[in-house]
Amino acid sequence: MNDVQLLRYSRHILLDEIGIEGQDRLVAATALVVGAGGLGSPAALYLASAGIGRILLADGDTVDLTNLQRQILHRNDRVGMPKAESGRLALGELNPEVDVIPLTERLEGDGLRAAVAGATVVLDCCDNFATRHAVNRSCFESGVPLVSGAAIRFDGQLAVFDPRADDSPCYHCLFPEGQDVEEVRCAVMGVFAPLTGIVGTMQAAEALKLAGGFGTPMTGRLLLLDARTMSVNEIRVPRDPGCPVCGHRPAVRP
Ligand SMILES: [Zn+2]
């Protein structure tokens, strides 16, 4: 780190759990943020302010007026701009030390696999099951930890899936693909604006812990937040030994 970085990140470096070594790991890390919407906005802002060295920000949509109620990366004068580009502008203003790479196509197939394989940590901030399952598969193929978040109406969820941990479940263990889970999206159901901020910020916290090698990630636990009463519940998520995604996974990177 240079002198400016040492000053910028001094309040992290002061923490015994992080220190110079932990901050060095953050500066050397790459985070893939899938979705630059309600969850991806606060997540990416905190990753950038906290000094993650490189952020791949993926979103195939453009900024819409209805997004601005909660998607705090975006601004009124950027309606119509690709969200990944709008996000790059916001993150660049916040911290020019961070290398932000906007991915303006919907991330799938080889593009998704390549982005995941090059990441230290992946944040699933998207709004549909197809992408969630594709991201989960790629993370378990490449051995990259996944921080998954969801927010709809007043209900938030947070979980960490880590293919490097033998006892970690994956997203598919929790929500098996093909089961008729009702797809609920903010576009039709509505969402309480600060709930996306709370969950996205928690995703950033877990991602920073994983990338910086400090604290204990909440691997294998599902946190459920009800913003109506601001109550938090937590359940253990067991690994499904018959899971087609993670059930027979080989040893992956150390
Ligand atoms: Zn699984």
PDB file of C-alpha atoms and ligand atoms in Angstrom:
ATOM      1  CA  MET A   1       0.000   0.000   0.000  1.00  0.00           C
ATOM      2  CA  ASN A   2       1.118   3.558  -0.696  1.00  0.00           C
ATOM      3  CA  ASP A   3       0.942   6.439   1.809  1.00  0.00           C
ATOM      4  CA  VAL A   4      -2.500   7.545   0.618  1.00  0.00           C
ATOM      5  CA  GLN A   5      -3.853   4.044   1.038  1.00  0.00           C
ATOM      6  CA  LEU A   6      -2.325   3.743   4.515  1.00  0.00           C
ATOM      7  CA  LEU A   7      -4.210   6.921   5.496  1.00  0.00           C
ATOM      8  CA  ARG A   8      -7.417   6.046   3.688  1.00  0.00           C
ATOM      9  CA  TYR A   9      -7.631   2.626   5.324  1.00  0.00           C
ATOM     10  CA  SER A  10      -6.135   3.641   8.684  1.00  0.00           C
ATOM     11  CA  ARG A  11      -9.350   2.898  10.640  1.00  0.00           C
ATOM     12  CA  HIS A  12      -9.245  -0.671   9.345  1.00  0.00           C
ATOM     13  CA  ILE A  13      -5.533  -0.995   9.992  1.00  0.00           C
ATOM     14  CA  LEU A  14      -6.138   0.052  13.612  1.00  0.00           C
ATOM     15  CA  LEU A  15      -8.328  -3.000  14.145  1.00  0.00           C
ATOM     16  CA  ASP A  16      -6.387  -5.935  15.593  1.00  0.00           C
ATOM     17  CA  GLU A  17      -8.469  -8.336  13.507  1.00  0.00           C
ATOM     18  CA  ILE A  18      -7.530  -6.613  10.229  1.00  0.00           C
ATOM     19  CA  GLY A  19      -4.250  -4.708  10.563  1.00  0.00           C
ATOM     20  CA  ILE A  20      -1.872  -4.106   7.653  1.00  0.00           C
ATOM     21  CA  GLU A  21      -1.919  -7.752   6.643  1.00  0.00           C
ATOM     22  CA  GLY A  22      -5.693  -7.956   6.436  1.00  0.00           C
ATOM     23  CA  GLN A  23      -5.940  -4.664   4.549  1.00  0.00           C
ATOM     24  CA  ASP A  24      -3.227  -5.860   2.145  1.00  0.00           C
ATOM     25  CA  ARG A  25      -5.371  -8.915   1.435  1.00  0.00           C
ATOM     26  CA  LEU A  26      -8.387  -6.683   0.745  1.00  0.00           C
ATOM     27  CA  VAL A  27      -6.382  -4.477  -1.623  1.00  0.00           C
ATOM     28  CA  ALA A  28      -5.168  -7.592  -3.454  1.00  0.00           C
ATOM     29  CA  ALA A  29      -8.675  -9.105  -3.685  1.00  0.00           C
ATOM     30  CA  THR A  30     -11.229  -9.176  -6.488  1.00  0.00           C
ATOM     31  CA  ALA A  31     -14.959  -9.172  -5.733  1.00  0.00           C
ATOM     32  CA  LEU A  32     -17.618 -10.069  -8.268  1.00  0.00           C
ATOM     33  CA  VAL A  33     -20.930  -8.328  -7.541  1.00  0.00           C
ATOM     34  CA  VAL A  34     -23.764  -9.895  -9.529  1.00  0.00           C
ATOM     35  CA  GLY A  35     -26.467  -7.260  -9.761  1.00  0.00           C
ATOM     36  CA  ALA A  36     -26.089  -3.486  -9.329  1.00  0.00           C
ATOM     37  CA  GLY A  37     -29.547  -3.009  -7.824  1.00  0.00           C
ATOM     38  CA  GLY A  38     -30.911  -2.709  -4.294  1.00  0.00           C
ATOM     39  CA  LEU A  39     -28.457  -5.165  -2.719  1.00  0.00           C
ATOM     40  CA  GLY A  40     -25.532  -4.620  -5.077  1.00  0.00           C
ATOM     41  CA  SER A  41     -25.570  -0.853  -4.501  1.00  0.00           C
ATOM     42  CA  PRO A  42     -24.711  -0.772  -0.785  1.00  0.00           C
ATOM     43  CA  ALA A  43     -22.574  -3.907  -1.112  1.00  0.00           C
ATOM     44  CA  ALA A  44     -20.404  -2.389  -3.852  1.00  0.00           C
ATOM     45  CA  LEU A  45     -20.178   0.993  -2.103  1.00  0.00           C
ATOM     46  CA  TYR A  46     -18.797  -0.611   1.067  1.00  0.00           C
ATOM     47  CA  LEU A  47     -16.460  -2.927  -0.835  1.00  0.00           C
ATOM     48  CA  ALA A  48     -15.084   0.118  -2.652  1.00  0.00           C
ATOM     49  CA  SER A  49     -14.803   2.357   0.401  1.00  0.00           C
ATOM     50  CA  ALA A  50     -13.153  -0.475   2.351  1.00  0.00           C
ATOM     51  CA  GLY A  51     -10.512  -0.940  -0.332  1.00  0.00           C
ATOM     52  CA  ILE A  52     -11.239  -4.168  -2.203  1.00  0.00           C
ATOM     53  CA  GLY A  53      -8.710  -3.816  -5.014  1.00  0.00           C
ATOM     54  CA  ARG A  54     -10.883  -4.803  -7.929  1.00  0.00           C
ATOM     55  CA  ILE A  55     -14.656  -4.947  -8.288  1.00  0.00           C
ATOM     56  CA  LEU A  56     -16.408  -6.611 -11.211  1.00  0.00           C
ATOM     57  CA  LEU A  57     -19.877  -5.065 -11.271  1.00  0.00           C
ATOM     58  CA  ALA A  58     -22.302  -7.052 -13.423  1.00  0.00           C
ATOM     59  CA  ASP A  59     -25.771  -5.957 -14.464  1.00  0.00           C
ATOM     60  CA  GLY A  60     -27.526  -6.183 -17.829  1.00  0.00           C
ATOM     61  CA  ASP A  61     -30.194  -3.580 -17.017  1.00  0.00           C
ATOM     62  CA  THR A  62     -30.344   0.185 -17.330  1.00  0.00           C
ATOM     63  CA  VAL A  63     -31.235   2.621 -14.564  1.00  0.00           C
ATOM     64  CA  ASP A  64     -34.981   3.226 -14.271  1.00  0.00           C
ATOM     65  CA  LEU A  65     -36.770   5.890 -12.252  1.00  0.00           C
ATOM     66  CA  THR A  66     -38.412   3.175 -10.105  1.00  0.00           C
ATOM     67  CA  ASN A  67     -34.928   1.946  -9.056  1.00  0.00           C
ATOM     68  CA  LEU A  68     -33.924   5.187  -7.333  1.00  0.00           C
ATOM     69  CA  GLN A  69     -36.104   4.545  -4.258  1.00  0.00           C
ATOM     70  CA  ARG A  70     -33.419   2.074  -3.025  1.00  0.00           C
ATOM     71  CA  GLN A  71     -30.587   1.541  -5.538  1.00  0.00           C
ATOM     72  CA  ILE A  72     -28.201   4.098  -4.082  1.00  0.00           C
ATOM     73  CA  LEU A  73     -25.426   3.626  -6.651  1.00  0.00           C
ATOM     74  CA  HIS A  74     -27.585   5.436  -9.180  1.00  0.00           C
ATOM     75  CA  ARG A  75     -28.655   9.044  -9.596  1.00  0.00           C
ATOM     76  CA  ASN A  76     -31.541  10.865 -11.179  1.00  0.00           C
ATOM     77  CA  ASP A  77     -29.382  12.142 -14.050  1.00  0.00           C
ATOM     78  CA  ARG A  78     -28.247   8.613 -14.902  1.00  0.00           C
ATOM     79  CA  VAL A  79     -31.698   7.188 -15.689  1.00  0.00           C
ATOM     80  CA  GLY A  80     -31.315   5.218 -18.918  1.00  0.00           C
ATOM     81  CA  MET A  81     -27.597   4.492 -18.395  1.00  0.00           C
ATOM     82  CA  PRO A  82     -26.450   0.858 -17.983  1.00  0.00           C
ATOM     83  CA  LYS A  83     -26.469   0.144 -14.236  1.00  0.00           C
ATOM     84  CA  ALA A  84     -22.937  -1.283 -14.325  1.00  0.00           C
ATOM     85  CA  GLU A  85     -21.666   1.973 -15.884  1.00  0.00           C
ATOM     86  CA  SER A  86     -23.612   4.151 -13.461  1.00  0.00           C
ATOM     87  CA  GLY A  87     -22.180   2.068 -10.622  1.00  0.00           C
ATOM     88  CA  ARG A  88     -18.651   2.486 -11.933  1.00  0.00           C
ATOM     89  CA  LEU A  89     -19.091   6.283 -11.832  1.00  0.00           C
ATOM     90  CA  ALA A  90     -20.354   6.195  -8.231  1.00  0.00           C
ATOM     91  CA  LEU A  91     -17.597   3.870  -7.013  1.00  0.00           C
ATOM     92  CA  GLY A  92     -14.913   5.872  -8.832  1.00  0.00           C
ATOM     93  CA  GLU A  93     -16.041   9.064  -7.101  1.00  0.00           C
ATOM     94  CA  LEU A  94     -15.940   7.308  -3.740  1.00  0.00           C
ATOM     95  CA  ASN A  95     -12.544   5.631  -4.122  1.00  0.00           C
ATOM     96  CA  PRO A  96     -10.362   6.092  -7.208  1.00  0.00           C
ATOM     97  CA  GLU A  97      -7.898   3.505  -5.823  1.00  0.00           C
ATOM     98  CA  VAL A  98     -10.338   0.747  -6.740  1.00  0.00           C
ATOM     99  CA  ASP A  99     -10.299  -0.824 -10.194  1.00  0.00           C
ATOM    100  CA  VAL A 100     -13.976  -1.127 -11.167  1.00  0.00           C
ATOM    101  CA  ILE A 101     -14.831  -3.222 -14.200  1.00  0.00           C
ATOM    102  CA  PRO A 102     -18.419  -2.782 -15.411  1.00  0.00           C
ATOM    103  CA  LEU A 103     -20.003  -5.843 -17.049  1.00  0.00           C
ATOM    104  CA  THR A 104     -23.065  -4.522 -18.862  1.00  0.00           C
ATOM    105  CA  GLU A 105     -24.315  -7.814 -20.324  1.00  0.00           C
ATOM    106  CA  ARG A 106     -26.420 -10.289 -18.379  1.00  0.00           C
ATOM    107  CA  LEU A 107     -23.788 -12.574 -16.830  1.00  0.00           C
ATOM    108  CA  GLU A 108     -24.192 -16.214 -17.925  1.00  0.00           C
ATOM    109  CA  GLY A 109     -22.353 -19.124 -19.544  1.00  0.00           C
ATOM    110  CA  ASP A 110     -18.631 -18.732 -20.190  1.00  0.00           C
ATOM    111  CA  GLY A 111     -18.675 -15.076 -19.172  1.00  0.00           C
ATOM    112  CA  LEU A 112     -20.070 -16.001 -15.774  1.00  0.00           C
ATOM    113  CA  ARG A 113     -17.599 -18.864 -15.295  1.00  0.00           C
ATOM    114  CA  ALA A 114     -14.634 -16.644 -16.187  1.00  0.00           C
ATOM    115  CA  ALA A 115     -15.769 -13.843 -13.888  1.00  0.00           C
ATOM    116  CA  VAL A 116     -16.295 -16.234 -10.967  1.00  0.00           C
ATOM    117  CA  ALA A 117     -13.010 -18.072 -11.542  1.00  0.00           C
ATOM    118  CA  GLY A 118     -11.107 -14.777 -11.342  1.00  0.00           C
ATOM    119  CA  ALA A 119     -12.799 -13.636  -8.138  1.00  0.00           C
ATOM    120  CA  THR A 120     -11.725 -13.928  -4.511  1.00  0.00           C
ATOM    121  CA  VAL A 121     -15.353 -13.718  -3.393  1.00  0.00           C
ATOM    122  CA  VAL A 122     -18.716 -13.504  -5.159  1.00  0.00           C
ATOM    123  CA  LEU A 123     -21.764 -11.544  -3.964  1.00  0.00           C
ATOM    124  CA  ASP A 124     -25.104 -12.683  -5.307  1.00  0.00           C
ATOM    125  CA  CYS A 125     -27.183  -9.512  -5.380  1.00  0.00           C
ATOM    126  CA  CYS A 126     -29.495 -10.534  -8.211  1.00  0.00           C
ATOM    127  CA  ASP A 127     -33.270 -10.867  -8.320  1.00  0.00           C
ATOM    128  CA  ASN A 128     -34.009 -14.192 -10.028  1.00  0.00           C
ATOM    129  CA  PHE A 129     -33.559 -17.890  -9.310  1.00  0.00           C
ATOM    130  CA  ALA A 130     -32.011 -18.791 -12.683  1.00  0.00           C
ATOM    131  CA  THR A 131     -29.059 -16.466 -12.091  1.00  0.00           C
ATOM    132  CA  ARG A 132     -28.784 -17.475  -8.420  1.00  0.00           C
ATOM    133  CA  HIS A 133     -28.432 -21.135  -9.367  1.00  0.00           C
ATOM    134  CA  ALA A 134     -25.982 -20.408 -12.203  1.00  0.00           C
ATOM    135  CA  VAL A 135     -23.818 -18.297  -9.879  1.00  0.00           C
ATOM    136  CA  ASN A 136     -23.929 -21.024  -7.202  1.00  0.00           C
ATOM    137  CA  ARG A 137     -22.842 -23.707  -9.695  1.00  0.00           C
ATOM    138  CA  SER A 138     -19.961 -21.560 -10.945  1.00  0.00           C
ATOM    139  CA  CYS A 139     -18.788 -20.806  -7.407  1.00  0.00           C
ATOM    140  CA  PHE A 140     -18.733 -24.508  -6.489  1.00  0.00           C
ATOM    141  CA  GLU A 141     -16.972 -25.421  -9.764  1.00  0.00           C
ATOM    142  CA  SER A 142     -14.290 -22.828  -9.140  1.00  0.00           C
ATOM    143  CA  GLY A 143     -14.028 -23.095  -5.347  1.00  0.00           C
ATOM    144  CA  VAL A 144     -14.941 -19.440  -4.727  1.00  0.00           C
ATOM    145  CA  PRO A 145     -16.996 -18.447  -1.646  1.00  0.00           C
ATOM    146  CA  LEU A 146     -20.468 -17.031  -2.271  1.00  0.00           C
ATOM    147  CA  VAL A 147     -22.311 -14.438  -0.199  1.00  0.00           C
ATOM    148  CA  SER A 148     -25.993 -14.635  -1.019  1.00  0.00           C
ATOM    149  CA  GLY A 149     -28.568 -11.973  -0.177  1.00  0.00           C
ATOM    150  CA  ALA A 150     -32.234 -11.405  -0.872  1.00  0.00           C
ATOM    151  CA  ALA A 151     -34.769  -8.707   0.006  1.00  0.00           C
ATOM    152  CA  ILE A 152     -38.440  -8.592  -0.861  1.00  0.00           C
ATOM    153  CA  ARG A 153     -41.275  -6.644   0.779  1.00  0.00           C
ATOM    154  CA  PHE A 154     -40.065  -6.408   4.424  1.00  0.00           C
ATOM    155  CA  ASP A 155     -38.240  -9.772   4.409  1.00  0.00           C
ATOM    156  CA  GLY A 156     -34.479 -10.128   4.114  1.00  0.00           C
ATOM    157  CA  GLN A 157     -32.195 -13.170   3.874  1.00  0.00           C
ATOM    158  CA  LEU A 158     -28.454 -13.626   4.103  1.00  0.00           C
ATOM    159  CA  ALA A 159     -26.274 -16.742   3.769  1.00  0.00           C
ATOM    160  CA  VAL A 160     -22.681 -17.722   2.989  1.00  0.00           C
ATOM    161  CA  PHE A 161     -21.798 -20.811   0.971  1.00  0.00           C
ATOM    162  CA  ASP A 162     -18.127 -21.767   0.890  1.00  0.00           C
ATOM    163  CA  PRO A 163     -16.945 -24.632  -1.343  1.00  0.00           C
ATOM    164  CA  ARG A 164     -13.611 -24.629   0.520  1.00  0.00           C
ATOM    165  CA  ALA A 165     -15.346 -25.724   3.743  1.00  0.00           C
ATOM    166  CA  ASP A 166     -16.169 -29.444   3.846  1.00  0.00           C
ATOM    167  CA  ASP A 167     -19.384 -28.977   5.793  1.00  0.00           C
ATOM    168  CA  SER A 168     -20.714 -25.996   3.820  1.00  0.00           C
ATOM    169  CA  PRO A 169     -24.023 -26.386   2.014  1.00  0.00           C
ATOM    170  CA  CYS A 170     -24.636 -24.612  -1.282  1.00  0.00           C
ATOM    171  CA  TYR A 171     -27.551 -22.494  -2.486  1.00  0.00           C
ATOM    172  CA  HIS A 172     -29.050 -25.570  -4.174  1.00  0.00           C
ATOM    173  CA  CYS A 173     -29.058 -27.496  -0.860  1.00  0.00           C
ATOM    174  CA  LEU A 174     -31.224 -24.709   0.564  1.00  0.00           C
ATOM    175  CA  PHE A 175     -33.468 -23.993  -2.442  1.00  0.00           C
ATOM    176  CA  PRO A 176     -33.342 -27.012  -4.779  1.00  0.00           C
ATOM    177  CA  GLU A 177     -33.643 -25.990  -8.415  1.00  0.00           C
ATOM    178  CA  GLY A 178     -36.761 -27.151 -10.205  1.00  0.00           C
ATOM    179  CA  GLN A 179     -38.947 -27.121  -7.121  1.00  0.00           C
ATOM    180  CA  ASP A 180     -41.820 -24.786  -7.724  1.00  0.00           C
ATOM    181  CA  VAL A 181     -40.592 -21.968  -5.563  1.00  0.00           C
ATOM    182  CA  GLU A 182     -42.619 -18.873  -6.182  1.00  0.00           C
ATOM    183  CA  GLU A 183     -40.526 -16.251  -7.914  1.00  0.00           C
ATOM    184  CA  VAL A 184     -41.251 -13.009  -6.114  1.00  0.00           C
ATOM    185  CA  ARG A 185     -39.643  -9.878  -7.441  1.00  0.00           C
ATOM    186  CA  CYS A 186     -39.533  -6.305  -6.285  1.00  0.00           C
ATOM    187  CA  ALA A 187     -41.003  -5.231  -9.613  1.00  0.00           C
ATOM    188  CA  VAL A 188     -44.363  -6.709  -8.634  1.00  0.00           C
ATOM    189  CA  MET A 189     -44.194  -7.206  -4.861  1.00  0.00           C
ATOM    190  CA  GLY A 190     -42.508  -4.035  -3.670  1.00  0.00           C
ATOM    191  CA  VAL A 191     -39.598  -3.725  -1.257  1.00  0.00           C
ATOM    192  CA  PHE A 192     -38.870  -1.527   1.766  1.00  0.00           C
ATOM    193  CA  ALA A 193     -35.990   0.711   0.682  1.00  0.00           C
ATOM    194  CA  PRO A 194     -33.625   0.468   3.706  1.00  0.00           C
ATOM    195  CA  LEU A 195     -34.069  -3.315   3.900  1.00  0.00           C
ATOM    196  CA  THR A 196     -31.983  -3.621   0.727  1.00  0.00           C
ATOM    197  CA  GLY A 197     -29.387  -1.391   2.379  1.00  0.00           C
ATOM    198  CA  ILE A 198     -29.290  -3.540   5.518  1.00  0.00           C
ATOM    199  CA  VAL A 199     -28.956  -6.857   3.677  1.00  0.00           C
ATOM    200  CA  GLY A 200     -26.523  -5.521   1.043  1.00  0.00           C
ATOM    201  CA  THR A 201     -24.336  -4.021   3.765  1.00  0.00           C
ATOM    202  CA  MET A 202     -24.299  -7.351   5.618  1.00  0.00           C
ATOM    203  CA  GLN A 203     -23.245  -9.017   2.360  1.00  0.00           C
ATOM    204  CA  ALA A 204     -20.346  -6.563   2.100  1.00  0.00           C
ATOM    205  CA  ALA A 205     -19.345  -7.355   5.693  1.00  0.00           C
ATOM    206  CA  GLU A 206     -19.247 -11.104   5.038  1.00  0.00           C
ATOM    207  CA  ALA A 207     -17.407 -10.630   1.740  1.00  0.00           C
ATOM    208  CA  LEU A 208     -14.775  -8.405   3.394  1.00  0.00           C
ATOM    209  CA  LYS A 209     -14.254 -10.984   6.159  1.00  0.00           C
ATOM    210  CA  LEU A 210     -13.801 -13.753   3.592  1.00  0.00           C
ATOM    211  CA  ALA A 211     -11.457 -11.712   1.386  1.00  0.00           C
ATOM    212  CA  GLY A 212      -9.500 -10.240   4.283  1.00  0.00           C
ATOM    213  CA  GLY A 213      -9.216 -13.477   6.258  1.00  0.00           C
ATOM    214  CA  PHE A 214     -10.580 -12.155   9.550  1.00  0.00           C
ATOM    215  CA  GLY A 215     -13.599 -12.918  11.734  1.00  0.00           C
ATOM    216  CA  THR A 216     -15.794 -15.966  11.236  1.00  0.00           C
ATOM    217  CA  PRO A 217     -18.010 -16.046   8.152  1.00  0.00           C
ATOM    218  CA  MET A 218     -21.601 -17.190   8.639  1.00  0.00           C
ATOM    219  CA  THR A 219     -21.082 -20.248   6.464  1.00  0.00           C
ATOM    220  CA  GLY A 220     -23.956 -22.734   6.670  1.00  0.00           C
ATOM    221  CA  ARG A 221     -26.350 -20.388   8.453  1.00  0.00           C
ATOM    222  CA  LEU A 222     -29.357 -18.619   6.987  1.00  0.00           C
ATOM    223  CA  LEU A 223     -30.200 -15.301   8.597  1.00  0.00           C
ATOM    224  CA  LEU A 224     -33.811 -14.151   8.274  1.00  0.00           C
ATOM    225  CA  LEU A 225     -34.669 -10.530   8.941  1.00  0.00           C
ATOM    226  CA  ASP A 226     -38.194  -9.152   9.358  1.00  0.00           C
ATOM    227  CA  ALA A 227     -38.003  -5.391   8.983  1.00  0.00           C
ATOM    228  CA  ARG A 228     -41.618  -4.927  10.129  1.00  0.00           C
ATOM    229  CA  THR A 229     -40.508  -5.710  13.678  1.00  0.00           C
ATOM    230  CA  MET A 230     -36.722  -5.572  13.041  1.00  0.00           C
ATOM    231  CA  SER A 231     -36.368  -9.093  14.368  1.00  0.00           C
ATOM    232  CA  VAL A 232     -33.665 -11.492  13.276  1.00  0.00           C
ATOM    233  CA  ASN A 233     -33.838 -15.271  13.216  1.00  0.00           C
ATOM    234  CA  GLU A 234     -31.249 -17.751  12.177  1.00  0.00           C
ATOM    235  CA  ILE A 235     -31.416 -21.355  11.045  1.00  0.00           C
ATOM    236  CA  ARG A 236     -28.664 -23.866  10.366  1.00  0.00           C
ATOM    237  CA  VAL A 237     -28.607 -25.068   6.787  1.00  0.00           C
ATOM    238  CA  PRO A 238     -27.327 -28.635   6.549  1.00  0.00           C
ATOM    239  CA  ARG A 239     -25.406 -29.814   3.529  1.00  0.00           C
ATOM    240  CA  ASP A 240     -27.487 -32.148   1.336  1.00  0.00           C
ATOM    241  CA  PRO A 241     -25.245 -35.172   0.626  1.00  0.00           C
ATOM    242  CA  GLY A 242     -27.305 -35.906  -2.491  1.00  0.00           C
ATOM    243  CA  CYS A 243     -27.078 -32.355  -3.838  1.00  0.00           C
ATOM    244  CA  PRO A 244     -26.177 -32.423  -7.562  1.00  0.00           C
ATOM    245  CA  VAL A 245     -24.135 -29.234  -7.211  1.00  0.00           C
ATOM    246  CA  CYS A 246     -22.058 -29.802  -4.072  1.00  0.00           C
ATOM    247  CA  GLY A 247     -22.805 -33.404  -3.040  1.00  0.00           C
ATOM    248  CA  HIS A 248     -19.797 -35.004  -4.695  1.00  0.00           C
ATOM    249  CA  ARG A 249     -17.449 -32.105  -4.905  1.00  0.00           C
ATOM    250  CA  PRO A 250     -13.757 -32.840  -5.101  1.00  0.00           C
ATOM    251  CA  ALA A 251     -11.199 -31.149  -2.956  1.00  0.00           C
ATOM    252  CA  VAL A 252     -10.766 -27.627  -4.230  1.00  0.00           C
ATOM    253  CA  ARG A 253      -8.191 -24.942  -3.796  1.00  0.00           C
ATOM    254  CA  PRO A 254      -6.559 -24.756  -0.343  1.00  0.00           C
TER     255      PRO A 254
HETATM  256 ZN    ZN B   1     -25.536 -28.275  -2.460  1.00  0.00          ZN
END
